[in-house]
Coordinates of C-alpha atoms in Angstrom, one line a residue:
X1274 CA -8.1 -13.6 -37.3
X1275 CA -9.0 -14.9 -33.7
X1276 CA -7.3 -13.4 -31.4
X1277 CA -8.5 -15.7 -28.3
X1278 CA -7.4 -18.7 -28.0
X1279 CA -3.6 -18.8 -28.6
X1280 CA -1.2 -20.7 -26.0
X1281 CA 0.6 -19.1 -23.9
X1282 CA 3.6 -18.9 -23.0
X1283 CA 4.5 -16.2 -20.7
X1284 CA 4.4 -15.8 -16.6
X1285 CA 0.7 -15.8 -15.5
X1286 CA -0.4 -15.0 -12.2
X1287 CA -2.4 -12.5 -10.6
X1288 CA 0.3 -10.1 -10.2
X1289 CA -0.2 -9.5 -14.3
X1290 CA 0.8 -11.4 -17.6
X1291 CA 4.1 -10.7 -18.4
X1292 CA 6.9 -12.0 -21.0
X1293 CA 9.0 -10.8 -23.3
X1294 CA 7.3 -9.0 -26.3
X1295 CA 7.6 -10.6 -29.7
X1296 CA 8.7 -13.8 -28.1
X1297 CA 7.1 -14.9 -25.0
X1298 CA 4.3 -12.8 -25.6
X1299 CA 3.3 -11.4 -29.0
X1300 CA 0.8 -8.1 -29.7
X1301 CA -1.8 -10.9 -30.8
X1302 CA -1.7 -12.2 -27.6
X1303 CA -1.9 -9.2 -25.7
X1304 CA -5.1 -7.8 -27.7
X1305 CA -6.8 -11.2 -27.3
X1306 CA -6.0 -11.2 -23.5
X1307 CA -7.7 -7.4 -23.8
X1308 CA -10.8 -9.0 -25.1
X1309 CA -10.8 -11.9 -22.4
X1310 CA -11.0 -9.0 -19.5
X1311 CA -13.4 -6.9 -21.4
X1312 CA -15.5 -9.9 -21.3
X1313 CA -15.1 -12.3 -18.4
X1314 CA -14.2 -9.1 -16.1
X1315 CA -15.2 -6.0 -17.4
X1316 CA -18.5 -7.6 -18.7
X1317 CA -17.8 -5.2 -22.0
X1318 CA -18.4 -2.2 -19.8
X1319 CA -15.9 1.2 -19.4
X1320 CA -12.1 -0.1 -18.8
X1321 CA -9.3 3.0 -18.4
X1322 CA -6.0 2.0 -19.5
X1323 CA -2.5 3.1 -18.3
X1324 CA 1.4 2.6 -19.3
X1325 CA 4.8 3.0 -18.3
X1326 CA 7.3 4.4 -20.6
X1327 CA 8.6 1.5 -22.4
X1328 CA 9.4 1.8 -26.0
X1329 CA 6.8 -1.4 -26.7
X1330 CA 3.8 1.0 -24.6
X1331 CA 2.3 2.2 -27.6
X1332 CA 2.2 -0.5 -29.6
X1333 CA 0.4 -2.2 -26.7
X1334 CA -1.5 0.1 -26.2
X1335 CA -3.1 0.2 -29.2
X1336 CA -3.6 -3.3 -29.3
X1337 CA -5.3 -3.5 -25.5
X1338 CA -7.6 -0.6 -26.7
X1339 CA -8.3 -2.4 -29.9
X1340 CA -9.1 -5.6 -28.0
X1341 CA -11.4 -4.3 -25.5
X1342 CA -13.2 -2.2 -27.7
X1343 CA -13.9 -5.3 -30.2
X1344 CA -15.8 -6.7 -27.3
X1345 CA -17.8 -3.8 -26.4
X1346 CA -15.7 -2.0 -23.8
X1347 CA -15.9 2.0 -23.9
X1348 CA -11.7 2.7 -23.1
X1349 CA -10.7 5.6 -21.6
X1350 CA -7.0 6.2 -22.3
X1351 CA -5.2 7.7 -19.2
X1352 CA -1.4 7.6 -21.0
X1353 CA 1.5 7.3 -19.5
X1354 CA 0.6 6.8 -15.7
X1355 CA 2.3 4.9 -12.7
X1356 CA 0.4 1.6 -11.8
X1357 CA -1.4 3.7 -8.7
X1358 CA -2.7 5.7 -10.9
X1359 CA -4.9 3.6 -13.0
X1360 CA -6.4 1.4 -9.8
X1361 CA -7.4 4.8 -8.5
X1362 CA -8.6 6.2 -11.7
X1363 CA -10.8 2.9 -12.0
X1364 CA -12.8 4.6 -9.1
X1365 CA -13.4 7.9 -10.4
X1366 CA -14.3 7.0 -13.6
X1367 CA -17.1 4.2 -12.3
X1368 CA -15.2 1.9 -14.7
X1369 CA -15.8 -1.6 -14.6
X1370 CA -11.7 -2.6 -14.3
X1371 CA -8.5 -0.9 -15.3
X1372 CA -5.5 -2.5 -17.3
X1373 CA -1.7 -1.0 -16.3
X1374 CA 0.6 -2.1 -19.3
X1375 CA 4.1 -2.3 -17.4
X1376 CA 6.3 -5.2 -16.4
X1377 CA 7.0 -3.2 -13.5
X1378 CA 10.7 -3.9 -12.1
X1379 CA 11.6 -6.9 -15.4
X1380 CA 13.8 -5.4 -18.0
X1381 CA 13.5 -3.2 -20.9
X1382 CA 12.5 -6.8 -23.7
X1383 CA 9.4 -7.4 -21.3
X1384 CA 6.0 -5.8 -20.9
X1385 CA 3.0 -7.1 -19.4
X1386 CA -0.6 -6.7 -18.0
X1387 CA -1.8 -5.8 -15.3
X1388 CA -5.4 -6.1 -14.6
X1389 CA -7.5 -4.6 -12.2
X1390 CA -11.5 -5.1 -10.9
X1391 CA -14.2 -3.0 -10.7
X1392 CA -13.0 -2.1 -6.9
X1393 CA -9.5 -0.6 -8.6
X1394 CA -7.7 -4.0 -6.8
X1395 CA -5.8 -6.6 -8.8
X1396 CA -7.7 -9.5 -9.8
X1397 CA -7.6 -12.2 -7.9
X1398 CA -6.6 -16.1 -8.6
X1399 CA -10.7 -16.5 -9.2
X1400 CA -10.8 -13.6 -11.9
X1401 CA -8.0 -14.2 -13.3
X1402 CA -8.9 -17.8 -14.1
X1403 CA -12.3 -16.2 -15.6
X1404 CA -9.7 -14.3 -17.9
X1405 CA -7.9 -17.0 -19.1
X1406 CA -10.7 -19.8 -20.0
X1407 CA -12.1 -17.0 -21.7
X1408 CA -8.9 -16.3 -23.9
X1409 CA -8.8 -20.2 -24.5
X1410 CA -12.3 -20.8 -25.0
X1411 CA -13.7 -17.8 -26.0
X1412 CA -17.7 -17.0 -25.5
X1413 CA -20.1 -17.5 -28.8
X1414 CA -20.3 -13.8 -30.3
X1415 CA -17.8 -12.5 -28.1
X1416 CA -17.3 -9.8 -31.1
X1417 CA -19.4 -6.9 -31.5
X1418 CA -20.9 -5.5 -34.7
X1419 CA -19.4 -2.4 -36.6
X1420 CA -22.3 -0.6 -35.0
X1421 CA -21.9 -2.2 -31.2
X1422 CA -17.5 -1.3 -30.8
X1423 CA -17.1 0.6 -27.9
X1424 CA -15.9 4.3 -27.2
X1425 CA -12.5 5.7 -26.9
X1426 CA -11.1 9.3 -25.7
X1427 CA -7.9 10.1 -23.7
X1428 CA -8.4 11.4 -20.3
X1429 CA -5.1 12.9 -19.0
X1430 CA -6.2 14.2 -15.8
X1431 CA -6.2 10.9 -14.0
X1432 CA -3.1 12.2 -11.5
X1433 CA -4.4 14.9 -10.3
X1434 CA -7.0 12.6 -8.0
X1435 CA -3.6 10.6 -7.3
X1436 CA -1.8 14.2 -6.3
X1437 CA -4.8 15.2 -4.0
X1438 CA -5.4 12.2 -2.0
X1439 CA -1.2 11.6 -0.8
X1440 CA -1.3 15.9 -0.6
X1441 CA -4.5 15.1 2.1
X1442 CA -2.8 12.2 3.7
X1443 CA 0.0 13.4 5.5
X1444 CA 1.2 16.5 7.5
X1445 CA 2.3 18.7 4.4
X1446 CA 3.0 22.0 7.2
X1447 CA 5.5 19.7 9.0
X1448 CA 7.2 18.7 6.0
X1449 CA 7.3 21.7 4.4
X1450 CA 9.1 23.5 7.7
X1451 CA 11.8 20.9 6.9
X1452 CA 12.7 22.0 3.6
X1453 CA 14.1 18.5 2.8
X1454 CA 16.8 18.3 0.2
X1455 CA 15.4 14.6 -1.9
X1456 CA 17.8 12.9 -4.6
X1457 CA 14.9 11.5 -7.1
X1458 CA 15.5 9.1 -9.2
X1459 CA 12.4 7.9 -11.8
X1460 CA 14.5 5.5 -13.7
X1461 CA 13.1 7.1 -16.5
X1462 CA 9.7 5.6 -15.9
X1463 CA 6.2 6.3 -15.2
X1464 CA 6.7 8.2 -11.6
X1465 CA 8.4 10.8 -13.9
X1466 CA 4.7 12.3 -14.4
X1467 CA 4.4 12.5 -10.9
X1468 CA 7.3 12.7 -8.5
X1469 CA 8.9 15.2 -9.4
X1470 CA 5.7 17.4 -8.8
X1471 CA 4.7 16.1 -5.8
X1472 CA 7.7 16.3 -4.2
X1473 CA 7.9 20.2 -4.7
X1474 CA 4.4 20.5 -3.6
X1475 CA 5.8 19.3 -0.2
X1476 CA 8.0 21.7 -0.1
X1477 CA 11.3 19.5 -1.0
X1478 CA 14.2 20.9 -2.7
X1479 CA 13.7 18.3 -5.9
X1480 CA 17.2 17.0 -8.0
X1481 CA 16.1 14.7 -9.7
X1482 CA 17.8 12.4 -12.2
X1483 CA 16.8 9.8 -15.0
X1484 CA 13.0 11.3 -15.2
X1485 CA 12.9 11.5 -19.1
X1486 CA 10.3 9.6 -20.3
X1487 CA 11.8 9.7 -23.6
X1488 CA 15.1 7.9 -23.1
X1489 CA 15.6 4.4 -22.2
X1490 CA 15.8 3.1 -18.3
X1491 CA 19.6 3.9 -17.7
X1492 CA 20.3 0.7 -16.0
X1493 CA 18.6 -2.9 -15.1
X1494 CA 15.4 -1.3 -13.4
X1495 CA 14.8 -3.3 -10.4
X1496 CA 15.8 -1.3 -7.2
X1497 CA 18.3 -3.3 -6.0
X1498 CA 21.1 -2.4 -3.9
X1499 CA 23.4 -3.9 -7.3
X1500 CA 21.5 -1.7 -9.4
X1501 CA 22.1 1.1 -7.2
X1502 CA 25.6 1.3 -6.7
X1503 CA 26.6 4.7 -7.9
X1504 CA 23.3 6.4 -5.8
X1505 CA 24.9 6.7 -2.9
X1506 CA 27.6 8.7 -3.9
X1507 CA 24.8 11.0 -5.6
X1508 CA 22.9 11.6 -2.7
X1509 CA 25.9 12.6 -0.9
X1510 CA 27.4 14.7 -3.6
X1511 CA 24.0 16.7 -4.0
X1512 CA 23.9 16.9 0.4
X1513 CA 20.2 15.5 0.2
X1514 CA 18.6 14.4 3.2
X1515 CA 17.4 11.3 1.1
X1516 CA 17.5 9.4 -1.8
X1517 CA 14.1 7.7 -3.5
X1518 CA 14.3 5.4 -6.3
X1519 CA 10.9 4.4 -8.5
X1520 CA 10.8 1.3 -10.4
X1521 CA 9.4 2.0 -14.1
X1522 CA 5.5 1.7 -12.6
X1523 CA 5.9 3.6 -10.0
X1524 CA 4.8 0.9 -6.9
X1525 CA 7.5 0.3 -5.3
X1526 CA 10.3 2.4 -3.7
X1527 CA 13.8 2.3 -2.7
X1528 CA 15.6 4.3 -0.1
X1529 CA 19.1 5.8 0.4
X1530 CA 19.9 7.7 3.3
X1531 CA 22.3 11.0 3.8
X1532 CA 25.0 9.0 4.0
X1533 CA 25.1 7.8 1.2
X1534 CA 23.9 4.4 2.5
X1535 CA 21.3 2.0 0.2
X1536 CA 18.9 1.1 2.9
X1537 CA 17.0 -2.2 0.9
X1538 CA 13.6 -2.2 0.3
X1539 CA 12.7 -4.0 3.5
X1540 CA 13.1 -0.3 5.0
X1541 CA 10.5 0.8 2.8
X1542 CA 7.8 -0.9 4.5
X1543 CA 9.6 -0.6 7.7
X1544 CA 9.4 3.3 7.9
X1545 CA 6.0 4.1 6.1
X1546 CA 4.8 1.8 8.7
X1547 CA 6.5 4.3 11.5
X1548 CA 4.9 6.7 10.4
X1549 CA 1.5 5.7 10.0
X1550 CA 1.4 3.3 13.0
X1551 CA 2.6 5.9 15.3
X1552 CA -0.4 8.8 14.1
X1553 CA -2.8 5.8 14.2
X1554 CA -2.0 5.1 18.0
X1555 CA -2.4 1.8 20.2
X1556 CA -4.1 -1.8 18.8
X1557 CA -3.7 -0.2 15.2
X1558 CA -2.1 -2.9 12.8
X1559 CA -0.2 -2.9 10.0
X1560 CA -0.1 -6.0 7.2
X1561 CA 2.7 -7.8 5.5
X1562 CA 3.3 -11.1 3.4
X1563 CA 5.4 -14.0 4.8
X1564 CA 8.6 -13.2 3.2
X1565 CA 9.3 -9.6 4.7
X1566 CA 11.4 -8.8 8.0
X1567 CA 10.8 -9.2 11.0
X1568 CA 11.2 -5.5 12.0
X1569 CA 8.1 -4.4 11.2
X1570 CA 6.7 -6.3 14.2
X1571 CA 9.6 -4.7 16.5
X1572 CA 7.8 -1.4 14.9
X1573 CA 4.7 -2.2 15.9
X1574 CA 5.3 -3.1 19.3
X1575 CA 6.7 0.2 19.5
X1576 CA 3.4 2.5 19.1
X1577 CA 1.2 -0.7 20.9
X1578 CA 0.4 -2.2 17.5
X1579 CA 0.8 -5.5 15.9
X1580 CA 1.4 -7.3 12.5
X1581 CA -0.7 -10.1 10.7
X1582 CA 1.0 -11.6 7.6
X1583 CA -0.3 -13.1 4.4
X1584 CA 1.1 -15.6 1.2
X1585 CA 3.6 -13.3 -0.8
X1586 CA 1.5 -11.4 -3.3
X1587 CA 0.4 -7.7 -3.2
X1588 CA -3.6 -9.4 -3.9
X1589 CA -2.9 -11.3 -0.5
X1590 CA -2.0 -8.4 1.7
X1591 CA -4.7 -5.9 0.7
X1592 CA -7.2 -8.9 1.6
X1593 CA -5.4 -10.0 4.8
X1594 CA -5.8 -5.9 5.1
X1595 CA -9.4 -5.4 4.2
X1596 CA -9.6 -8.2 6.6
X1597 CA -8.2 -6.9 9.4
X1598 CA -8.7 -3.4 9.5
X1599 CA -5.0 -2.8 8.8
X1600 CA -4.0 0.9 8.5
X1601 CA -0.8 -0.1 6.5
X1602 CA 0.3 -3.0 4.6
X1603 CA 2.9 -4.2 2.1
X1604 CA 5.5 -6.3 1.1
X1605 CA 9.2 -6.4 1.6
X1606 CA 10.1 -5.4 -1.9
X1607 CA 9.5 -1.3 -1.6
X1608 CA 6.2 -1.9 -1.7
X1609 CA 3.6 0.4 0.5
X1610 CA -0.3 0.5 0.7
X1611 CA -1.8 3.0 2.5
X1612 CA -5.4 2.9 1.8
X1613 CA -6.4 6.5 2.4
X1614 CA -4.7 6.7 -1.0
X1615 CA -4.8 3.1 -3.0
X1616 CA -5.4 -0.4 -1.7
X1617 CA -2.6 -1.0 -3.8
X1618 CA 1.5 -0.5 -3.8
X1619 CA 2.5 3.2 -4.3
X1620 CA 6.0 4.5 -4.3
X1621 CA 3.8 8.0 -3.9
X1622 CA 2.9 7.9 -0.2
X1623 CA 5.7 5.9 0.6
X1624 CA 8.2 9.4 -0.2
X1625 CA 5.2 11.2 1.5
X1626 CA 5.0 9.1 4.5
X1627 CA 9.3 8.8 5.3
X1628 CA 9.0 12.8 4.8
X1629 CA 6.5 12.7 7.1
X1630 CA 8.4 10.6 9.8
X1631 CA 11.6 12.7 9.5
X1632 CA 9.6 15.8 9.8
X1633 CA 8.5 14.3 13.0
X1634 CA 11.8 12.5 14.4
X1635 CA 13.6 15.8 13.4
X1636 CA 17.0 13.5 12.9
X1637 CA 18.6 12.6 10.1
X1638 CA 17.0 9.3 8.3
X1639 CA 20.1 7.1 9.0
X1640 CA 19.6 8.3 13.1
X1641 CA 16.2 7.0 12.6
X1642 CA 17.5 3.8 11.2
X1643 CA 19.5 3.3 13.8
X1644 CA 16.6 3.1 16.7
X1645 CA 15.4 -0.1 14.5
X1646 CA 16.7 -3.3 16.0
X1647 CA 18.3 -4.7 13.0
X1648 CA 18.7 -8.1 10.8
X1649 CA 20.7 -9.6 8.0
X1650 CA 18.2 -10.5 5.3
X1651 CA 19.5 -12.5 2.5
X1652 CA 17.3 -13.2 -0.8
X1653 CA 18.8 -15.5 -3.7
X1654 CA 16.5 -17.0 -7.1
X1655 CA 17.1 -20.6 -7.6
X1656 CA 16.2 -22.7 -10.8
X1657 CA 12.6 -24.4 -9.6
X1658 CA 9.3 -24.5 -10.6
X1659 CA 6.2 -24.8 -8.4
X1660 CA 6.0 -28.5 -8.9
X1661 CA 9.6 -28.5 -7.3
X1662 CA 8.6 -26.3 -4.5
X1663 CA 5.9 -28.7 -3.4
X1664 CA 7.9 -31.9 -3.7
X1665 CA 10.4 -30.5 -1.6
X1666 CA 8.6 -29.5 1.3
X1667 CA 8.2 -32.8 3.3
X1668 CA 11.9 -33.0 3.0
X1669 CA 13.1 -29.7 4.2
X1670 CA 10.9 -30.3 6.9
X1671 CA 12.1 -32.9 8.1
X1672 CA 15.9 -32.0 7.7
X1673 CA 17.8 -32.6 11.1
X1674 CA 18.6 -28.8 10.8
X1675 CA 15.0 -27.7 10.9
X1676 CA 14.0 -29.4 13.9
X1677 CA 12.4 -27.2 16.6
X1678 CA 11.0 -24.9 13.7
X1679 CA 7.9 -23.5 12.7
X1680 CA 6.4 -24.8 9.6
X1681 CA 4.1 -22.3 7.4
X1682 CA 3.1 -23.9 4.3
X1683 CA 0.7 -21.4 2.9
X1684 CA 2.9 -19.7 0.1
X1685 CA 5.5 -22.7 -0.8
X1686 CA 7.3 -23.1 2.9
X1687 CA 8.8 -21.2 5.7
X1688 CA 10.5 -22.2 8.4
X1689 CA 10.8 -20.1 11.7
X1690 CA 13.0 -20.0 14.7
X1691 CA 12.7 -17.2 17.2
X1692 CA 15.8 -15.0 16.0
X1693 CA 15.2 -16.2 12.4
X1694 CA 13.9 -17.4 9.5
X1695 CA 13.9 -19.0 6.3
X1696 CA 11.0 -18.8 3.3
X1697 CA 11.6 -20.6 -0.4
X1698 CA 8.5 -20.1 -2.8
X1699 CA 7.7 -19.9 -6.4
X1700 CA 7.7 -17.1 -7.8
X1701 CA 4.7 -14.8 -9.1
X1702 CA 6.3 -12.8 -11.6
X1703 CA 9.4 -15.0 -13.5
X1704 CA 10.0 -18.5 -14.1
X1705 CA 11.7 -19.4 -10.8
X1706 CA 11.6 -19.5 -7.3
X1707 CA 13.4 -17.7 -4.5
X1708 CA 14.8 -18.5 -1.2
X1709 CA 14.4 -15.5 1.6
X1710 CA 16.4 -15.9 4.7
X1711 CA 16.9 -13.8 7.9
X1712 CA 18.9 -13.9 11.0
X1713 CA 21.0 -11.8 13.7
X1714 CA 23.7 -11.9 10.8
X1715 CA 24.5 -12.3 7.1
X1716 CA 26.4 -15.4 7.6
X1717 CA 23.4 -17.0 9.7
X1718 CA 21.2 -15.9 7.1
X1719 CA 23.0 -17.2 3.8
X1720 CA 23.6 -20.9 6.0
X1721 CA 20.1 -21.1 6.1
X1722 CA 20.0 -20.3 1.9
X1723 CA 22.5 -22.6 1.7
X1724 CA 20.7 -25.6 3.6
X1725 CA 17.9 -24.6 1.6
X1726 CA 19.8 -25.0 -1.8
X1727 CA 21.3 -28.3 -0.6
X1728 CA 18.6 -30.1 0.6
X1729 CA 17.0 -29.4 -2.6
X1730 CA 19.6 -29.5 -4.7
X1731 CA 18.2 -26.3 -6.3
X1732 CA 20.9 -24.3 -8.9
X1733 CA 21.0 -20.6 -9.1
X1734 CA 18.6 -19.3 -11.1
X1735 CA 20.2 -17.8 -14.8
X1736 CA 19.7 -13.9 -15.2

């Protein structure tokens, strides 16, 4: 049977292929998209692949082996591993790409790709379109002989390279004289491997909750402050200094402080960026997409620095980072890049980094918070497609209520004043689009949602 060729219908973009499995996206899809990369990417060279913990990761994982080794590719299974992980084990291995299944933060029906180029990066919109004309149209002899399959063998040592490099990129004696009490919770999910570990390595007194990678995610996994109401209590029950939540990958991170207080992932960013802007010193510069707050530059301008920002998209900020030279970069939604580690989103050095920063602040976290001029930040999905989002852009701008703003139409359209903002874009990863507001206060911030929503006459967006 051909696996190549069959429609789609799943979320594509460059952030993975993604949809629910046995609906949206079946296992014959999955091991034809595995033969696409092997061939249009991986050029039916070495591939290493990873997974979360969902209960669908072995059958996909069979089937992405299976696939790429049809084509040629020798596959190096690295098992259950956080998304880090595999971009850094695409390095050491000299592998010609990596594939992480995991729908990252999606629920517990979905599962996904993520792909990732010889440089251990995500593909871009370029590579990915190489992918998918080669699952529609696939190459003459794309299938190898019985005698021309490629390789497989399990390699399980991938996180100990992921280990070493956060261990080497922070001031382990300074955390360690701390002895920091840390809440962990690994949603059951891939930072399980990992966490845990690495944490005690750095000298913090470890409780950590849902890290069984046999049991299902306890709750919707996405680290929102709604999925996350019963944390805060936790943290202060167990007196820990701090609370970290992993989504089921492992990229992104979520923070509660001693209080018991869910910080939002726009902190995430916020404080690794501390951290690593003030070691770096004067002109440093850190990198963030369009859609995150406007405290990082308040950071910056703290330790001499500044901020350039990018379209929303992890792809986007490691390029506007390469770029620039940036020695720290992500996105509002927990997710940190510190390339000493990964030029990609880890939850890793993120823990590492805000140990790092309270080791150096000696204060408690939410003391630390409090030195950060703060903002309400609002962020709501409405019903629209991309079509939508581009039709409605010559309207909003010209809405009486966004004169005097500043129009930036590279990823959808936002609209900036100088105490606030307003960003609505398609999304990369479901079938909808998102409005992102922030101002002095929460009711500032949801009016400009709301003028957003009217204008457009955008619905919310069904969960």
């Amino acid at each position: 049977m051909n696996m190549l060729g069959h429609k789609l219908h799943c979320v594509v973009s460059v952030s993975g292929i993604r949809g629910i499995i046995g609906d949206t996206l079946t296992v014959e899809q999955v091991m034809g998209l595995a033969q696409a990369f092997g061939v249009a990417v991986a050029h039916c060279e070495r591939v290493v692949v990873g997974r979360d913990s969902r209960t669908t990761g072995p059958l996909l994982m069979q089937a992405v082996c299976a696939g790429l080794r049809a084509v040629g590719c020798d596959v190096i299974d690295l098992g259950i591993v956080p998304t880090p992980t595999v971009a850094i084990a695409v390095g050491e291995h000299k592998a010609f790409g990596g594939i992480q299944i995991s729908a990252s933060h999606n629920p517990s029906e979905w599962n996904a790709l993520k792909f990732f180029n010889r440089d251990g990066r995500n593909v871009d919109q370029t590579q990915l379109d190489w992918i998918l004309e080669c699952y529609k149209d696939p190459p003459m002899g794309y299938h190898r002989r019985w005698d021309g399959v490629g390789s497989y063998r399990e390699d399980r040592s991938a996180l100990e390279e992921h280990f070493r490099r956060v261990m080497a990129a922070v001031d382990v004696n300074a955390i360690r004289s701390t002895r920091p009490r840390v809440l962990l919770d690994c949603v059951n999910g891939a930072g399980s491997v990992l966490a845990p570990r690495l944490l005690t390595a750095l000298g913090c007194e470890v409780i950590a909750i849902h890290d069984r990678l046999d049991l299902p995610f306890p709750r919707d996994p996405e680290p929102t402050a709604d999925n996350l109401k019963h944390l805060g209590a936790l943290v202060r029950a167990a007196n820990a200094d701090v609370g970290f939540v992993q989504d089921p990958d492992a990229d992104r991170l979520a923070i509660v402080d001693e209080t018991g207080r869910y910080l939002g992932e726009e902190y995430t960013l916020v404080l690794c960026a501390a951290a690593r802007l003030s070691a770096a010193g004067p002109n440093s510069l850190a990198c963030t997409n369009l859609s995150t707050s406007r405290m990082l530059e308040d950071v910056a301008a703290r330790y001499g620095a500044r901020v350039e920002r990018t379209k929303v998209g992890e792809a986007n900020v490691v390029d506007g980072m390469q770029k620039h030279g940036a020695v720290v970069g992500g996105e509002g939604n927990g997710g940190v890049i510190d390339p000493r580690v990964v030029m990609g989103r880890d939850s890793h050095i993120g823990m590492a980094l805000v140990l790092e920063l309270l080791a150096t602040a000696k204060a408690p976290l939410s003391e630390v918070v409090r030195t950060i001029p703060t903002y309400a930040i609002h962020k709501e999905k409405v019903a629209m497609d991309r079509k939508a989002v581009a039709a409605a852009i010559p309207g909003l701008k010209a809405a009486c209520w966004a004169k005097g703003a500043h129009s930036d139409e590279r990823d959808g359209i936002k609209l900036s004043w100088p105490d606030r903002w307003v960003h609505l874009r398609a999304s990369g990863t479901e079938p909808m689009s998102r409005i992102i507001s922030e101002a002095p206060g929460m009711e500032q911030a949801r009016e400009l949602a709301d003028q957003v929503r009217a204008a457009t006459g955008a619905l919310p967006a069904e969960h």
